Amino acid sequence: MVYKGTIVKEERNFILVMTENCQYLKLNKKGKNQLGNEIMFLDEDIIKSKNNFKLSYGVAAVLVFLMITTVLFGGVGINTFVGTKVYAVVSLDINPSVEFKIDENNIVKEINPLNDDGKAIINSDMVGMSIEDAIYQGIENAIEGNYINVDNDTVLVSEAKIEVNTKLQISIKQKIVEKIEQSNSVEKIKLVYINSNEKSLKEAKESNVSIGKYELYKKIADKNKNISLNNIKEMNVTEIIREDKAITQDYEIKMNKKDKEEKEKYKEKDDDKKKDKEKKEENDKENGQNKGNGSDKEIDKDRDIDKVKDRDKDRDKDEDKDKDEKEQGNGRDDDKEIVKEKEKNDDKEIVKKKEKDEDKEIGKDNKKNEDREKSNGRDDDKEKKEDDEDDEDEKEKVKSNINENKKDKDNEKEEKVKDEEIEKEKDKDGEKTNSNNNTEEKGKSEKEDKGKSGKKK
Amino acid sequence: MTRILNLFKGKKETLETRLKKIKDGDKEEREKLISDYQPFIIKAITKVTNKYIETENDDEYSIGLLAFNEAIDKYDFNKGSFLSFAQLLIRNRVIDFLRKESTGQITVSIDDDNVSEVEVKTALVNKDFTIELDMKDQIIKFQDRLDQFGISMEELVESSPKHIDSRLNSIEIAKFIVENMDIKEELYSKKAMPVNVLIARKGVSRKVLKRNRKFIIATVLIIDSDSQLLIEYINGVERRELSGI
């Protein structure tokens, strides 16, 4: 159709015309047309501003609606395509990271792998399973896929409730723990369980990381500002926890018999912490005691963790003492040996600490004597270093002793038993050191040393 | 069978058959084809001139129509599509015309005949020029008066009624306002539409007045001006609508 109209206004990018039908229209500008002239134009020249407005309003409305739904629902993970409500989000991290959305009956409604490895440990059957079964199967798959092995044994489970429902919270954690405890195929894993909340979930979603890892990041970032969220994303959980063992202490649930004893200790220490957790842990403790005694190695690990914490806190104080001792001893020939020795010494010291809660100085002296006895065959330099380290450890132990005072009598008994065992080990170690056989020592204390030696290296 | 094929082939086939008809001497069909292809002709011309065709002093449009007509005559069915041929012809004719026009103005011959011709031409141009200026002046005045009511041209584009019936209705209201001096005075002095008076005396709904306020005011301003062309538009709408065009 051909229109005729008079140009009533000229602008930079368009002209306005009044048509012979008394319509005012906006046209694309072409060349030089004089104001007031009557021109002929076609449909294609008309800028349909009103229609465009309607369209863009519509588009904008749809966009706003989408955004609102994403923020309100998608962002928090409430809505699924089925329309069922999601009551909580549970994340599983090994390094494969997976996120499960579950409903009020703990049934998995949606699975989101958060990285490529995550896709390897899930399958579509998991939808419709109860959460503990899904987590358990995920862990089993991870073991099969060699994501969980001797070097990489920490499993991080974290949950964030969207609908606040305390019953739900307790039962998820308990069910998962029970499920893994009962299983035969899943044995040597460290389970870290962190309760999160909706806020963290949102923040984690924004940075595209699992809630569990995000919670770890928050805890680590407080102490170590060098670690970025991106680093955390790419590290596997075992590595993250190696960064700062203290952080996960409170959240660790160990599934092995040995580990259960450790749980008990933690529970006692963390009296002030959440009551729910304590209850659960107590249950765990009872189970653990029934099952048997923890191995010396694992106990040692726990001790090491404690020491690490203590060291961090007490370093300043220790430094003064260290300086004096350092003056005596120069040149560390074998760092690895020293580390091992330190660890051994630490073990000994722990024993001593418990025994000598009241008298710090006496404890120190005894330790030193023992150390000297052990390292008879060694060079004087090494002995000096060891002594220095021992002193530090002793101080830490003193502090830890204060903490330990809170422990129950039962624990003290167990500790004594442990101490005796540790002493035996020490004797062995001493013999080894006498024969200058460092490799044997390494072998014994492999697990214990991994964390520390990794750091020191 | 050929019918079905024709149906499938659609327009192109129709154009060719129409062309055949015209070549066989169907004058009516020729007129019809030309008017049907007006947008095509305008588009082809605009491609060359790169501006809107002005109806008053532009010869390009008639040149284009002539060229299209010529294309119908010269079209050989064996040589590709008619439309591209027609477009090429229009383009060439318009370019020829523009070149002639510009050279004609530059080369002023001393020849007596030519001198008189030039004089006539300039007279014509001058006439157009004054009309143009007049038109421009009127439109600028119109804009000024719209400004006084706080209405911009852009707003008119967006708020003027799209449907012809509501436009006619608004024009009627505007005419009513102009015809009644008291209402018009009130409009001018208050710079606002005397809604209540109109509702009482013209019996229109408040909604219509509110929705078409800007368009009605603009129409009043046009009718109450001496912009003949725009007034003609407004009057023409009703006439055309009545005559069913």
XYZ file of C-alpha atoms in Angstrom:
702
model
C 0.000 0.000 0.000
C 1.207 3.443 -0.869
C 0.709 6.141 1.718
C 0.826 9.852 1.235
C 1.708 12.167 4.050
C 3.100 15.514 4.975
C 6.306 15.750 6.871
C 5.526 17.511 10.115
C 8.767 16.940 11.934
C 12.310 16.024 11.110
C 14.626 14.403 13.592
C 18.083 12.974 13.267
C 17.003 9.364 12.786
C 13.376 9.622 11.768
C 10.718 11.867 10.409
C 7.143 12.310 11.524
C 4.391 12.541 8.976
C 0.742 13.204 9.079
C -0.932 11.015 6.553
C -3.841 11.840 4.349
C -5.829 9.560 6.663
C -5.028 11.826 9.550
C -2.649 9.399 11.089
C 0.586 10.493 12.640
C 3.399 8.139 11.753
C 7.068 7.794 12.371
C 9.140 6.967 9.306
C 12.689 5.979 8.661
C 14.679 8.929 7.496
C 15.825 8.935 3.895
C 17.883 11.601 2.217
C 16.749 15.196 2.317
C 13.043 15.752 2.437
C 11.706 19.196 3.190
C 9.477 19.847 6.163
C 5.920 20.341 4.982
C 6.311 18.402 1.760
C 3.970 15.651 0.867
C 5.734 12.392 0.308
C 4.845 8.902 -0.750
C 5.956 6.054 1.402
C 5.389 2.377 1.919
C 4.594 0.124 4.820
C 8.229 -0.830 5.135
C 9.169 2.791 5.861
C 6.965 3.045 8.912
C 8.580 2.644 12.299
C 5.882 0.893 14.219
C 6.711 2.487 17.509
C 3.543 1.620 19.317
C 3.684 -1.994 18.300
C 7.347 -2.115 19.166
C 6.536 -0.726 22.540
C 3.888 -3.324 23.117
C 6.248 -6.031 22.019
C 9.092 -4.854 24.165
C 6.805 -4.469 27.139
C 5.703 -8.019 26.602
C 9.243 -9.258 26.267
C 10.282 -7.281 29.306
C 7.394 -8.669 31.289
C 8.342 -12.199 30.350
C 11.972 -11.523 31.229
C 11.045 -10.038 34.573
C 8.800 -12.979 35.278
C 11.572 -15.393 34.379
C 14.033 -13.516 36.538
C 11.691 -13.497 39.479
C 11.017 -17.165 39.143
C 14.700 -17.912 38.824
C 15.540 -15.842 41.848
C 12.647 -17.007 43.957
C 12.477 -20.566 42.855
C 15.282 -21.614 40.552
C 17.877 -19.762 42.572
C 16.885 -21.534 45.700
C 16.015 -24.658 43.903
C 12.466 -24.824 45.085
C 10.668 -25.645 41.934
C 11.174 -28.649 39.819
C 9.571 -29.301 36.528
C 7.161 -31.656 38.153
C 6.079 -28.879 40.422
C 6.889 -30.722 43.617
C 8.502 -28.710 46.327
C 12.139 -29.166 47.137
C 12.687 -29.128 50.861
C 16.437 -29.369 50.994
C 19.505 -29.501 48.849
C 22.180 -32.037 49.721
C 25.567 -31.864 48.112
C 28.107 -34.651 47.838
C 31.728 -33.761 47.169
C 34.720 -35.981 46.742
C 35.993 -34.259 43.868
C 33.106 -35.222 41.809
C 30.512 -32.773 43.043
C 26.857 -33.568 42.895
C 23.834 -31.814 44.226
C 20.639 -33.588 45.170
C 17.362 -31.839 45.594
C 15.080 -33.710 47.913
C 11.486 -33.388 48.957
C 9.986 -33.558 52.399
C 10.175 -37.346 52.427
C 13.897 -37.271 51.687
C 13.258 -38.538 48.208
C 15.646 -37.305 45.546
C 13.797 -35.188 43.046
C 16.590 -33.772 41.003
C 20.285 -34.448 40.553
C 22.711 -31.816 39.393
C 26.280 -32.807 38.680
C 28.373 -29.742 39.420
C 31.398 -30.841 37.469
C 32.347 -33.397 34.862
C 33.442 -35.937 37.422
C 30.098 -35.483 39.080
C 28.397 -36.897 36.017
C 30.417 -40.080 36.431
C 29.065 -40.927 39.853
C 25.392 -40.357 39.285
C 22.770 -42.168 37.333
C 19.190 -41.457 36.572
C 18.038 -44.211 38.920
C 18.920 -41.955 41.795
C 15.868 -39.857 41.159
C 13.181 -41.338 43.354
C 15.636 -42.926 45.767
C 15.834 -41.785 49.325
C 18.680 -39.382 49.881
C 20.807 -41.734 51.956
C 20.615 -44.414 49.290
C 21.519 -41.920 46.617
C 24.481 -40.605 48.598
C 25.578 -44.131 49.372
C 25.375 -45.140 45.763
C 27.248 -42.020 44.769
C 30.018 -42.955 47.159
C 30.077 -46.508 45.879
C 30.301 -45.244 42.327
C 33.095 -42.942 43.360
C 34.990 -45.865 44.850
C 34.504 -47.855 41.692
C 35.661 -44.926 39.626
C 38.698 -44.611 41.884
C 37.675 -41.167 43.007
C 37.928 -42.488 46.535
C 41.161 -44.266 47.357
C 43.885 -44.336 49.957
C 45.116 -40.891 49.112
C 41.728 -39.393 48.640
C 39.360 -40.641 51.239
C 37.320 -37.688 52.383
C 33.688 -37.371 51.484
C 31.977 -34.101 52.114
C 28.244 -34.093 52.525
C 26.414 -30.898 53.104
C 22.782 -30.034 53.331
C 20.859 -26.820 53.150
C 17.256 -26.747 54.121
C 14.926 -24.581 52.200
C 11.947 -25.303 54.359
C 12.986 -25.156 57.952
C 12.164 -28.500 59.409
C 14.365 -29.692 62.219
C 13.138 -33.252 62.061
C 14.270 -33.419 58.501
C 17.727 -32.161 59.328
C 18.402 -34.753 61.973
C 17.040 -37.592 60.008
C 18.995 -36.888 56.842
C 22.289 -36.838 58.624
C 21.522 -39.842 60.750
C 20.247 -41.836 57.848
C 23.282 -41.144 55.738
C 25.640 -42.008 58.563
C 23.787 -45.177 59.419
C 23.621 -46.249 55.824
C 27.342 -45.907 55.376
C 28.136 -47.525 58.679
C 26.076 -50.551 57.867
C 27.613 -51.069 54.487
C 30.387 -53.517 53.843
C 31.752 -52.109 50.654
C 32.252 -48.575 51.848
C 34.769 -48.685 54.607
C 37.674 -46.402 54.644
C 36.246 -42.999 54.114
C 36.241 -39.883 56.159
C 32.837 -38.327 56.195
C 32.546 -34.639 56.785
C 29.035 -33.417 57.298
C 28.265 -29.734 57.292
C 24.895 -28.206 57.886
C 24.374 -25.224 55.711
C 21.540 -22.807 55.232
C 19.521 -21.179 52.557
C 21.686 -18.107 52.418
C 24.849 -20.051 51.806
C 23.018 -22.098 49.252
C 22.167 -18.981 47.308
C 25.697 -17.704 47.498
C 27.061 -21.062 46.477
C 24.682 -21.165 43.544
C 25.895 -17.772 42.439
C 29.480 -18.933 42.355
C 28.460 -22.246 40.884
C 30.010 -24.334 43.591
C 28.475 -26.988 45.811
C 27.161 -25.938 49.196
C 29.601 -28.211 50.931
C 32.603 -26.725 49.219
C 31.238 -23.267 49.736
C 30.923 -23.858 53.458
C 34.481 -25.170 53.554
C 35.617 -22.153 51.619
C 33.952 -19.798 54.044
C 35.706 -21.494 56.920
C 39.089 -21.601 55.265
C 38.878 -18.096 53.900
C 38.613 -16.778 57.428
C 42.080 -17.999 58.218
C 43.768 -18.249 54.879
C 43.009 -15.424 52.525
C 45.208 -16.797 49.763
C 42.678 -19.377 48.838
C 40.145 -18.356 46.272
C 36.828 -19.951 45.604
C 38.090 -21.017 42.215
C 40.900 -22.928 43.853
C 38.424 -24.653 46.070
C 36.304 -25.572 43.117
C 39.100 -27.461 41.491
C 40.590 -29.099 44.551
C 39.193 -32.347 45.758
C 37.857 -32.476 49.250
C 40.805 -34.313 50.706
C 43.097 -31.590 49.462
C 40.915 -28.874 50.846
C 40.816 -30.470 54.221
C 44.543 -30.913 54.146
C 44.746 -27.158 53.891
C 43.382 -26.798 57.324
C 42.464 -29.851 59.242
C 41.138 -27.875 62.110
C 38.323 -26.541 60.046
C 36.627 -29.790 59.418
C 37.283 -31.237 62.829
C 33.957 -30.245 64.166
C 32.132 -31.713 61.250
C 33.945 -34.960 60.791
C 32.073 -38.149 61.227
C 34.311 -41.140 60.952
C 32.813 -44.313 59.798
C 35.452 -46.793 60.888
C 35.575 -48.273 64.305
C 38.798 -46.560 65.054
C 37.387 -43.313 63.949
C 34.425 -43.542 66.212
C 36.595 -43.152 69.243
C 37.827 -39.978 67.780
C 34.307 -38.802 67.380
C 33.748 -39.275 71.024
C 36.673 -37.094 71.830
C 35.488 -34.418 69.523
C 32.102 -34.501 71.025
C 33.442 -33.881 74.434
C 35.573 -31.043 73.257
C 32.814 -29.415 71.384
C 30.331 -29.361 74.196
C 29.570 -25.796 73.444
C 28.738 -26.545 69.853
C 25.424 -27.462 68.440
C 23.391 -29.722 70.638
C 21.978 -31.634 67.745
C 25.374 -32.625 66.555
C 26.386 -33.724 69.996
C 23.405 -35.951 70.274
C 24.193 -37.558 67.001
C 27.808 -37.903 67.886
C 26.952 -39.517 71.177
C 25.001 -42.086 69.315
C 27.971 -42.550 67.083
C 30.256 -42.895 70.057
C 28.224 -45.623 71.564
C 28.278 -47.453 68.308
C 31.985 -46.942 68.021
C 32.724 -48.255 71.481
C 30.701 -51.330 70.803
C 32.544 -51.963 67.615
C 36.004 -51.827 69.114
C 39.063 -49.789 69.841
C 40.591 -47.349 67.451
C 43.913 -48.056 65.931
C 46.945 -46.205 67.164
C 47.543 -44.639 63.817
C 44.208 -42.993 63.610
C 44.451 -41.769 67.127
C 47.754 -40.313 66.208
C 46.121 -38.558 63.302
C 43.613 -36.971 65.548
C 46.295 -35.881 67.876
C 48.174 -34.409 65.001
C 45.172 -32.398 64.057
C 44.900 -31.112 67.571
C 48.524 -30.226 67.566
C 48.235 -28.360 64.336
C 45.520 -26.260 65.808
C 47.421 -25.729 68.983
C 50.532 -24.793 67.111
C 48.799 -22.158 65.138
C 47.458 -20.587 68.251
C 50.543 -20.919 70.364
C 53.257 -20.170 67.864
C 53.944 -16.751 69.182
C 54.532 -17.988 72.674
C 56.587 -20.880 71.482
C 58.823 -18.765 69.358
C 60.596 -17.285 72.340
C 61.471 -20.669 73.702
C 62.358 -21.906 70.257
C 64.881 -19.177 69.750
C 66.881 -20.299 72.750
C 66.809 -23.857 71.651
C 67.579 -23.007 68.056
C 70.783 -21.345 69.080
C 71.998 -24.672 70.261
C 71.119 -26.671 67.185
C 72.108 -25.797 63.629
C 71.612 -27.235 60.155
C 68.839 -29.694 59.656
C 70.212 -32.425 57.480
C 67.097 -34.357 56.765
C 63.831 -32.464 56.832
C 61.761 -35.539 56.333
C 63.376 -37.336 59.193
C 62.848 -34.391 61.405
C 59.238 -34.235 60.498
C 58.781 -37.845 61.285
C 60.620 -37.495 64.470
C 58.511 -34.535 65.375
C 55.400 -36.475 64.808
C 56.682 -39.307 66.875
C 57.661 -36.892 69.506
C 54.263 -35.343 69.306
C 52.706 -38.668 70.009
C 54.931 -39.156 72.957
C 54.266 -35.707 74.124
C 50.569 -36.238 73.956
C 50.932 -39.199 76.204
C 53.033 -37.165 78.501
C 50.630 -34.289 78.434
C 47.803 -36.391 79.585
C 49.867 -37.811 82.354
C 51.310 -34.489 83.345
C 48.335 -32.260 83.044
C 49.154 -30.352 86.166
C 52.885 -29.964 85.896
C 53.976 -28.508 82.556
C 57.629 -28.152 83.347
C 57.974 -31.670 84.584
C 56.334 -32.890 81.433
C 58.778 -31.001 79.320
C 61.720 -32.444 81.149
C 60.438 -35.948 80.846
C 59.797 -35.549 77.176
C 63.215 -34.202 76.585
C 64.721 -37.085 78.424
C 62.726 -39.566 76.437
C 63.640 -37.884 73.218
C 67.271 -38.000 74.137
C 67.030 -41.640 74.942
C 65.415 -42.328 71.614
C 67.929 -40.427 69.609
C 71.020 -41.800 71.256
C 72.339 -43.002 67.923
C 71.586 -39.742 66.158
C 73.689 -36.690 65.625
C 73.697 -34.046 68.301
C 72.203 -31.526 65.886
C 69.181 -33.643 65.269
C 68.650 -34.129 68.945
C 68.698 -30.424 69.511
C 66.149 -29.827 66.815
C 63.945 -32.498 68.109
C 64.137 -31.026 71.534
C 63.084 -27.684 70.196
C 60.165 -29.200 68.483
C 59.330 -31.177 71.523
C 59.224 -28.049 73.590
C 56.810 -26.479 71.202
C 54.706 -29.529 71.229
C 54.780 -29.598 74.978
C 53.433 -26.121 75.189
C 50.716 -27.008 72.795
C 50.011 -30.086 74.758
C 49.642 -28.082 77.868
C 46.973 -26.075 76.167
C 45.374 -29.114 74.766
C 45.517 -30.663 78.188
C 43.339 -27.893 79.451
C 40.884 -28.798 76.787
C 41.229 -32.407 77.580
C 40.440 -31.826 81.210
C 36.881 -31.467 80.066
C 36.856 -34.975 78.754
C 35.129 -37.733 80.539
C 36.879 -40.235 82.688
C 36.240 -42.878 80.055
C 38.227 -40.944 77.592
C 41.079 -40.608 79.989
C 41.189 -44.324 80.382
C 41.247 -44.804 76.673
C 43.929 -42.242 76.381
C 46.048 -44.020 78.919
C 45.739 -47.201 76.925
C 46.682 -45.261 73.871
C 49.557 -43.665 75.639
C 50.963 -47.018 76.577
C 50.723 -48.093 72.996
C 52.322 -44.898 71.868
C 55.161 -45.420 74.256
C 55.720 -48.828 72.811
C 55.837 -47.285 69.398
C 58.261 -44.743 70.620
C 60.576 -47.414 71.834
C 60.348 -49.033 68.449
C 61.003 -45.743 66.774
C 63.985 -45.152 68.967
C 65.419 -48.459 67.955
C 64.873 -47.614 64.365
C 66.495 -44.274 64.672
C 69.423 -45.876 66.388
C 69.902 -48.032 63.354
C 69.505 -44.916 61.192
C 66.666 -46.575 59.343
C 64.438 -43.707 58.419
C 62.511 -45.621 55.821
C 60.958 -47.920 58.352
C 59.751 -45.003 60.348
C 58.239 -43.512 57.275
C 56.352 -46.652 56.533
C 54.866 -46.805 59.963
C 53.793 -43.240 60.104
C 52.788 -42.868 56.498
C 49.198 -41.975 57.055
C 49.949 -39.716 59.918
C 52.636 -37.875 58.086
C 50.826 -37.246 54.857
C 49.207 -34.095 55.969
C 52.140 -32.608 57.778
C 54.870 -33.678 55.435
C 52.826 -32.411 52.531
C 52.680 -29.006 54.108
C 56.294 -28.881 55.062
C 57.493 -30.040 51.694
C -3.699 -30.658 -14.007
C -2.251 -27.402 -15.294
C -4.666 -25.583 -13.019
C -3.256 -27.317 -9.999
C 0.245 -26.569 -11.219
C -0.682 -22.958 -11.677
C -2.013 -22.843 -8.167
C 1.275 -24.141 -6.891
C 3.338 -21.801 -8.986
C 1.327 -18.929 -7.561
C 2.037 -15.276 -8.160
C 4.816 -15.506 -10.664
C 2.670 -17.461 -12.994
C -0.071 -14.936 -12.503
C 2.235 -12.069 -13.322
C 3.293 -13.726 -16.534
C -0.237 -14.455 -17.581
C -1.172 -10.898 -16.750
C 1.720 -9.656 -18.844
C 0.585 -11.841 -21.712
C -2.889 -10.416 -21.417
C -1.514 -6.891 -21.497
C 0.643 -7.652 -24.499
C -2.435 -8.949 -26.220
C -3.898 -5.466 -25.826
C -5.784 -5.519 -22.515
C -5.498 -1.844 -21.446
C -7.498 -2.246 -18.297
C -5.220 -4.962 -17.100
C -2.253 -2.686 -17.758
C -3.644 0.043 -15.535
C -4.397 -2.488 -12.876
C -0.951 -3.988 -12.993
C 0.695 -0.594 -12.744
C -1.366 0.404 -9.759
C -0.769 -2.972 -8.127
C 2.936 -2.516 -8.581
C 3.039 1.067 -7.343
C 4.910 0.167 -4.180
C 7.418 -1.695 -6.310
C 7.883 1.327 -8.529
C 8.266 3.657 -5.567
C 10.776 1.349 -4.030
C 12.786 1.143 -7.205
C 12.841 4.935 -7.513
C 13.759 5.446 -3.872
C 16.671 3.101 -4.324
C 18.117 5.528 -6.839
C 17.207 8.853 -5.240
C 17.561 7.661 -1.655
C 14.797 9.934 -0.439
C 11.067 9.851 -0.169
C 9.277 10.767 -3.336
C 7.599 14.115 -2.948
C 4.275 14.233 -4.653
C 4.276 17.876 -5.613
C 7.451 18.781 -7.418
C 8.901 15.387 -8.083
C 9.006 14.065 -11.577
C 10.735 10.894 -10.503
C 7.439 9.235 -9.755
C 5.990 9.828 -13.192
C 9.318 8.851 -14.731
C 9.136 5.644 -12.786
C 5.589 4.940 -13.888
C 6.563 5.574 -17.487
C 9.555 3.305 -17.164
C 7.417 0.554 -15.700
C 5.002 0.943 -18.559
C 7.886 0.794 -20.965
C 9.138 -2.340 -19.259
C 5.818 -4.024 -19.884
C 6.130 -3.230 -23.541
C 9.733 -4.223 -23.905
C 9.671 -7.299 -21.748
C 10.758 -10.434 -23.533
C 9.381 -13.568 -21.919
C 12.581 -15.400 -22.709
C 14.773 -12.981 -20.795
C 14.625 -13.650 -17.101
C 12.164 -12.247 -14.621
C 10.017 -9.270 -15.428
C 10.471 -7.562 -12.086
C 14.256 -7.387 -12.245
C 13.966 -6.121 -15.787
C 11.464 -3.492 -14.731
C 13.592 -2.450 -11.798
C 16.611 -2.037 -14.051
C 14.637 0.034 -16.517
C 13.166 2.281 -13.828
C 16.605 2.763 -12.361
C 18.110 3.734 -15.723
C 15.309 6.101 -16.625
C 15.390 7.857 -13.277
C 19.169 8.205 -13.406
C 18.900 9.591 -16.914
C 16.299 12.074 -15.737
C 18.313 13.221 -12.753
C 21.394 13.703 -14.910
C 19.466 15.654 -17.511
C 17.930 17.804 -14.814
C 21.217 18.734 -13.202
C 23.085 19.354 -16.478
C 20.130 21.296 -17.846
C 20.331 23.686 -14.926
C 24.059 24.137 -15.172
C 24.374 24.710 -18.919
C 22.620 27.941 -19.654
C 22.514 28.465 -23.355
C 22.722 31.932 -24.909
C 20.131 30.769 -27.346
C 16.995 32.873 -27.181
C 14.723 29.904 -27.083
C 16.648 28.409 -24.304
C 16.665 31.613 -22.311
C 12.921 31.792 -22.340
C 12.768 28.153 -21.326
C 15.038 28.798 -18.379
C 12.942 31.703 -17.272
C 9.853 29.613 -17.264
C 11.611 26.931 -15.326
C 12.903 29.258 -12.661
C 9.511 30.799 -12.298
C 8.084 27.405 -11.660
C 10.806 26.589 -9.201
C 10.237 29.853 -7.398
C 6.581 29.154 -7.083
C 7.267 25.772 -5.626
C 9.785 27.307 -3.328
C 7.348 29.803 -1.847
C 4.745 27.128 -1.363
C 7.301 24.997 0.305
C 8.343 27.823 2.604
C 4.754 28.549 3.409
C 4.113 24.946 4.254
C 7.174 24.765 6.397
C 6.175 27.926 8.200
C 2.736 26.602 8.913
C 4.032 23.361 10.259
C 6.478 25.149 12.522
C 3.613 27.263 13.808
C 1.590 24.134 14.341
C 4.394 22.654 16.371
C 4.701 25.790 18.457
C 1.052 25.732 19.300
C 1.222 22.056 20.154
C 4.103 22.885 22.469
C 1.901 25.349 24.283
C -0.364 22.454 25.119
C 2.590 20.393 26.182
C 2.194 17.975 23.305
C 5.079 16.832 21.165
C 4.891 15.362 17.699
C 6.318 12.086 18.956
C 3.555 11.829 21.494
C 1.053 12.339 18.712
C 2.521 9.422 16.835
C 2.175 7.200 19.831
C -1.185 8.369 21.083
C -3.131 9.022 17.933
C -5.928 6.534 17.452
C -4.973 3.717 15.160
C -8.426 2.752 14.065
C -10.039 4.871 11.384
C -13.387 4.973 13.235
C -11.921 6.395 16.397
C -9.951 8.859 14.303
C -13.090 10.019 12.581
C -14.814 10.280 15.930
C -11.976 12.394 17.282
C -12.024 14.610 14.213
C -15.715 15.149 14.705
C -15.107 16.215 18.299
C -12.351 18.550 17.138
C -14.644 20.125 14.572
C -17.297 20.560 17.222
C -14.801 22.386 19.385
C -13.767 24.721 16.556
C -17.343 25.427 15.627
C -18.252 26.474 19.164
C -16.261 29.558 19.912
C -16.821 29.404 23.665
C -15.418 25.905 23.931
C -12.498 26.804 21.680
C -11.690 29.860 23.771
C -11.807 27.773 26.900
C -9.438 25.278 25.333
C -6.974 27.969 24.316
C -7.086 29.904 27.581
C -6.902 26.931 29.916
C -4.605 24.908 27.654
C -6.700 21.955 28.607
C -9.639 20.207 27.099
C -12.974 21.339 28.521
C -13.951 17.777 29.219
C -17.093 18.412 31.231
C -18.527 20.852 28.712
C -17.910 18.408 25.908
C -19.488 15.565 27.797
C -22.516 17.720 28.524
C -22.946 19.245 25.094
C -21.564 16.684 22.685
C -22.497 13.611 24.653
C -19.137 11.877 24.296
C -17.660 9.615 26.890
C -14.936 10.771 29.227
C -12.856 7.780 28.216
C -12.754 8.794 24.561
C -11.797 12.353 25.439
C -9.103 11.240 27.782
C -7.639 8.665 25.464
C -7.619 10.831 22.365
C -6.896 14.124 24.064
C -3.683 14.858 22.201
C -5.035 13.894 18.819
C -8.165 16.000 19.305
C -6.194 19.037 20.384
C -3.814 18.652 17.426
C -6.726 18.368 15.064
C -8.326 21.493 16.528
C -5.076 23.359 16.001
C -4.873 22.205 12.391
C -8.443 23.063 11.545
C -8.054 26.430 13.216
C -4.937 27.205 11.174
C -4.438 28.095 7.553
C -2.455 25.007 6.639
C -4.523 24.084 3.629
C -2.830 20.768 2.969
C -3.315 19.475 6.496
C -6.879 20.752 6.606
C -7.420 19.012 3.322
C -6.136 15.808 4.904
C -8.615 16.103 7.720
C -11.508 16.890 5.487
C -10.337 14.273 3.024
C -10.444 11.518 5.618
C -14.139 11.961 6.094
C -14.804 12.289 2.412
C -12.787 9.233 1.555
C -14.376 7.290 4.349
C -17.833 8.303 3.203
C -17.054 7.395 -0.386
C -15.779 4.062 0.824
C -12.157 4.324 -0.205
